[in-house]
XYZ file of N, CA and C in Angstrom:
315
model
N 96.431 0.123 -39.832
C 95.893 1.142 -40.291
C 94.779 0.577 -40.763
N 93.863 1.253 -40.935
C 92.541 1.132 -41.576
C 92.282 1.845 -43.044
N 91.976 1.165 -43.822
C 92.074 1.402 -45.454
C 90.718 1.710 -45.694
N 90.810 2.690 -46.739
C 89.642 2.367 -47.346
C 88.761 1.848 -47.670
N 87.578 1.381 -47.858
C 86.824 0.400 -48.793
C 87.273 0.459 -50.260
N 87.280 1.165 -50.862
C 87.966 1.081 -52.324
C 89.173 0.370 -52.264
N 90.092 0.931 -51.586
C 91.624 0.432 -51.249
C 91.645 -0.935 -50.880
N 90.738 -1.296 -49.986
C 90.319 -3.067 -49.540
C 90.077 -3.603 -51.021
N 89.471 -3.112 -51.764
C 88.740 -4.022 -52.680
C 89.968 -3.938 -53.864
N 90.907 -3.252 -54.180
C 91.970 -3.339 -55.194
C 92.807 -4.180 -54.903
N 92.969 -4.123 -53.457
C 93.953 -5.268 -52.783
C 93.183 -6.882 -53.071
N 91.952 -6.864 -52.883
C 91.461 -8.173 -52.854
C 91.366 -8.505 -53.994
N 91.314 -7.928 -54.972
C 90.981 -7.891 -57.022
C 92.257 -8.604 -56.806
N 93.811 -7.563 -56.566
C 95.407 -8.428 -56.410
C 95.652 -9.661 -56.387
N 94.777 -9.645 -54.868
C 95.124 -11.192 -54.363
C 94.532 -12.348 -55.060
N 93.201 -11.660 -55.422
C 92.402 -12.828 -56.344
C 93.035 -13.468 -57.638
N 93.734 -12.149 -58.668
C 94.244 -12.544 -59.661
C 95.587 -13.404 -59.506
N 96.153 -13.124 -58.667
C 97.322 -13.889 -57.987
C 97.398 -15.208 -57.830
N 95.986 -15.272 -57.105
C 96.029 -16.649 -56.617
C 95.246 -17.425 -57.795
N 94.465 -17.020 -58.642
C 93.789 -17.860 -59.682
C 94.612 -18.215 -60.612
N 95.738 -17.151 -60.794
C 96.863 -17.781 -61.995
C 97.696 -18.512 -61.158
N 98.155 -18.565 -60.334
C 99.385 -19.044 -59.127
C 100.670 -18.422 -59.640
N 100.366 -16.872 -59.767
C 101.350 -16.050 -60.266
C 102.528 -15.218 -58.933
N 103.659 -15.046 -59.409
C 104.128 -14.312 -58.226
C 103.836 -13.162 -57.546
N 103.012 -12.551 -58.967
C 102.453 -10.757 -58.288
C 101.290 -10.990 -58.852
N 100.136 -10.078 -58.042
C 98.629 -9.724 -58.517
C 98.822 -7.926 -58.263
N 98.301 -7.694 -59.003
C 98.228 -6.078 -59.034
C 96.983 -5.798 -59.449
N 96.320 -4.622 -58.661
C 95.166 -3.631 -59.151
C 94.900 -2.552 -59.116
N 94.610 -1.764 -60.223
C 94.482 -0.391 -60.179
C 93.211 0.211 -60.313
N 92.906 1.171 -59.603
C 91.764 2.540 -59.921
C 91.325 3.463 -60.698
N 91.070 3.602 -61.802
C 91.650 4.731 -62.622
C 90.630 6.127 -61.921
N 90.688 7.093 -62.697
C 89.833 8.337 -62.025
C 88.417 8.384 -62.204
N 87.777 7.586 -63.089
C 86.312 6.885 -62.989
C 85.894 6.128 -61.607
N 86.916 5.453 -61.549
C 86.362 4.404 -60.135
C 86.267 2.528 -60.677
N 86.452 3.071 -62.143
C 86.939 1.665 -62.952
C 88.225 0.663 -62.180
N 87.955 -0.489 -62.207
C 89.160 -1.408 -61.550
C 89.934 -2.298 -62.803
N 91.436 -2.424 -62.566
C 91.654 -3.331 -63.222
C 92.428 -4.182 -62.888
N 92.289 -5.517 -62.896
C 93.475 -6.395 -61.891
C 94.094 -7.197 -62.869
N 95.629 -7.770 -62.516
C 96.225 -8.297 -63.307
C 97.184 -9.241 -62.827
N 97.895 -10.077 -63.469
C 99.003 -10.352 -62.730
C 100.535 -10.401 -63.872
N 101.645 -10.701 -63.390
C 103.138 -10.319 -63.485
C 102.823 -11.348 -65.263
N 103.484 -11.038 -66.293
C 104.039 -11.716 -66.992
C 105.357 -12.346 -67.477
N 105.680 -13.382 -67.610
C 106.760 -14.021 -67.651
C 106.825 -14.788 -68.766
N 107.141 -14.471 -69.943
C 107.217 -15.333 -71.396
C 108.655 -14.908 -71.595
N 109.375 -15.729 -72.405
C 110.720 -15.972 -72.906
C 110.636 -14.428 -73.851
N 109.581 -14.086 -74.504
C 109.784 -12.917 -75.400
C 108.915 -11.547 -74.975
N 108.361 -11.399 -73.661
C 108.020 -10.541 -72.848
C 107.894 -10.808 -71.193
N 108.496 -9.891 -70.407
C 108.693 -9.628 -69.194
C 107.900 -8.474 -68.749
N 106.831 -8.276 -67.997
C 105.880 -7.375 -67.329
C 105.554 -7.575 -65.988
N 105.998 -6.842 -65.275
C 105.161 -6.982 -63.401
C 103.651 -6.781 -63.866
N 103.322 -7.191 -62.638
C 101.732 -7.065 -62.642
C 101.005 -5.354 -62.546
N 101.865 -4.754 -61.813
C 101.574 -3.446 -62.115
C 101.492 -2.887 -63.362
N 102.738 -3.113 -64.130
C 102.854 -2.823 -65.282
C 101.643 -3.207 -66.044
N 101.153 -4.394 -66.023
C 99.633 -5.163 -67.014
C 98.886 -4.241 -66.394
N 98.533 -4.248 -65.344
C 97.105 -3.731 -64.857
C 97.407 -2.038 -65.444
N 98.327 -1.328 -65.177
C 98.150 -0.011 -65.799
C 98.105 -0.118 -67.297
N 98.799 -0.741 -68.009
C 98.470 -1.003 -69.197
C 97.372 -1.376 -69.854
N 96.420 -1.922 -69.150
C 94.960 -2.148 -69.128
C 93.983 -1.060 -68.959
N 94.378 -0.432 -67.979
C 93.494 1.194 -68.106
C 93.830 1.601 -68.902
N 95.299 2.177 -69.078
C 95.474 3.177 -70.273
C 94.773 2.680 -71.491
N 94.730 1.485 -71.866
C 94.371 1.101 -73.128
C 92.700 1.268 -73.234
N 91.971 1.213 -72.270
C 90.619 1.275 -72.011
C 90.405 2.723 -71.704
N 91.731 3.577 -71.812
C 90.996 5.152 -71.857
C 91.444 5.779 -70.367
N 91.743 5.577 -69.709
C 92.095 5.733 -68.244
C 93.316 6.721 -68.291
N 92.976 8.155 -68.143
C 94.084 9.083 -68.219
C 94.766 9.307 -66.504
N 94.350 8.748 -65.800
C 94.937 8.993 -64.250
C 94.505 7.788 -63.686
N 95.043 7.709 -62.445
C 94.786 6.345 -61.786
C 94.738 7.302 -59.875
N 93.551 6.509 -59.546
C 93.510 7.055 -57.543
C 94.472 5.847 -57.287
N 94.893 4.690 -57.376
C 95.607 4.137 -56.867
C 95.932 2.808 -57.052
N 96.722 2.089 -56.795
C 97.711 0.862 -57.461
C 97.451 0.305 -56.035
N 97.533 -0.859 -56.070
C 97.738 -2.024 -55.228
C 99.128 -3.405 -56.065
N 99.914 -3.780 -54.969
C 100.389 -4.798 -55.293
C 100.375 -5.897 -54.344
N 100.014 -7.064 -54.871
C 100.313 -8.149 -53.663
C 101.264 -9.149 -54.175
N 102.617 -9.415 -53.455
C 103.581 -10.018 -53.709
C 104.428 -10.257 -52.216
N 105.152 -11.305 -52.387
C 106.371 -11.778 -51.396
C 107.338 -10.304 -51.169
N 107.572 -9.838 -52.390
C 108.484 -8.839 -52.584
C 108.123 -7.181 -52.670
N 108.434 -6.385 -52.801
C 107.900 -4.952 -52.915
C 107.894 -4.655 -54.343
N 107.564 -3.487 -54.782
C 107.345 -2.854 -56.489
C 108.740 -2.150 -56.244
N 109.146 -2.665 -58.128
C 110.098 -2.329 -58.739
C 110.224 -0.607 -58.757
N 111.640 -0.226 -59.017
C 111.420 1.399 -59.494
C 110.538 1.561 -60.310
N 110.516 0.593 -61.754
C 109.376 0.737 -62.868
C 107.734 0.741 -62.083
N 107.682 0.233 -61.479
C 106.347 0.112 -60.910
C 106.033 1.442 -60.116
N 106.768 1.787 -59.167
C 107.009 3.359 -58.841
C 106.672 4.490 -59.933
N 107.283 4.310 -60.640
C 107.531 5.392 -61.783
C 106.077 5.215 -62.776
N 105.754 4.255 -63.072
C 104.619 4.277 -64.095
C 103.346 4.615 -63.033
N 103.264 4.097 -61.791
C 102.139 4.572 -60.925
C 102.423 6.126 -60.772
N 103.397 6.997 -60.453
C 103.757 8.235 -60.258
C 103.222 8.981 -61.677
N 103.800 8.506 -63.095
C 103.155 9.262 -63.924
C 101.512 9.167 -64.286
N 101.240 8.510 -63.376
C 99.725 8.357 -63.807
C 98.929 9.259 -62.670
N 99.750 9.762 -61.562
C 98.780 10.359 -60.460
C 99.034 9.705 -58.945
N 99.433 8.489 -58.790
C 99.528 7.992 -57.765
C 100.630 8.115 -57.050
N 100.663 8.784 -55.578
C 102.102 9.139 -55.101
C 102.475 7.752 -54.214
N 101.867 6.969 -54.216
C 102.256 5.477 -53.405
C 101.502 4.474 -53.509
N 102.351 3.306 -53.731
C 101.703 2.162 -54.153
C 101.152 1.438 -52.495
N 99.996 0.866 -52.761
C 99.475 -0.109 -51.787
C 100.245 -1.467 -51.992
N 101.232 -2.020 -51.357
C 101.588 -2.765 -51.333
C 101.424 -4.027 -50.061
N 100.564 -5.167 -50.261
C 100.282 -6.282 -49.607
C 101.184 -7.683 -49.539
N 100.833 -8.612 -48.747
C 101.529 -9.566 -49.002
C 100.312 -10.567 -49.506
N 100.952 -11.944 -49.948
C 99.770 -12.907 -49.987
C 98.633 -12.805 -49.444
N 98.898 -12.729 -47.780
C 97.609 -13.008 -47.028
C 96.708 -11.635 -46.818
N 97.217 -10.787 -48.068
C 96.119 -9.294 -47.398
C 96.585 -8.189 -46.815
N 97.830 -8.783 -45.938
C 98.392 -7.431 -44.711
C 99.404 -6.703 -45.566
N 98.541 -5.463 -44.984
C 99.358 -4.193 -46.013
C 100.876 -4.180 -45.229
N 101.619 -3.794 -46.007
C 103.150 -3.627 -45.313
C 103.246 -2.012 -45.812
N 104.359 -1.235 -44.596
C 104.536 -0.144 -44.876
C 105.079 0.257 -45.631
């Protein structure tokens, strides 16, 4: 599958965030104006958020009203909550890639 260059960019951002923080997940989103936000999962005693949830929260708190794309880099797949938050902001399907950046169906 050939990816749009902008979709490849958010996968690269998600991979870099994951690697930089040594986290289980990395995610990146692109909002309706083309701005991108990258994040990793948060696993604290008092707060647990997926990387997708953190990236979406960053976008929304910066004024995004819709998302064009969401990418998740992880050994696993997106949770139902990840899919729901992406759908709420207009994304029909998450881009999911393994740690090496290979897109999974």
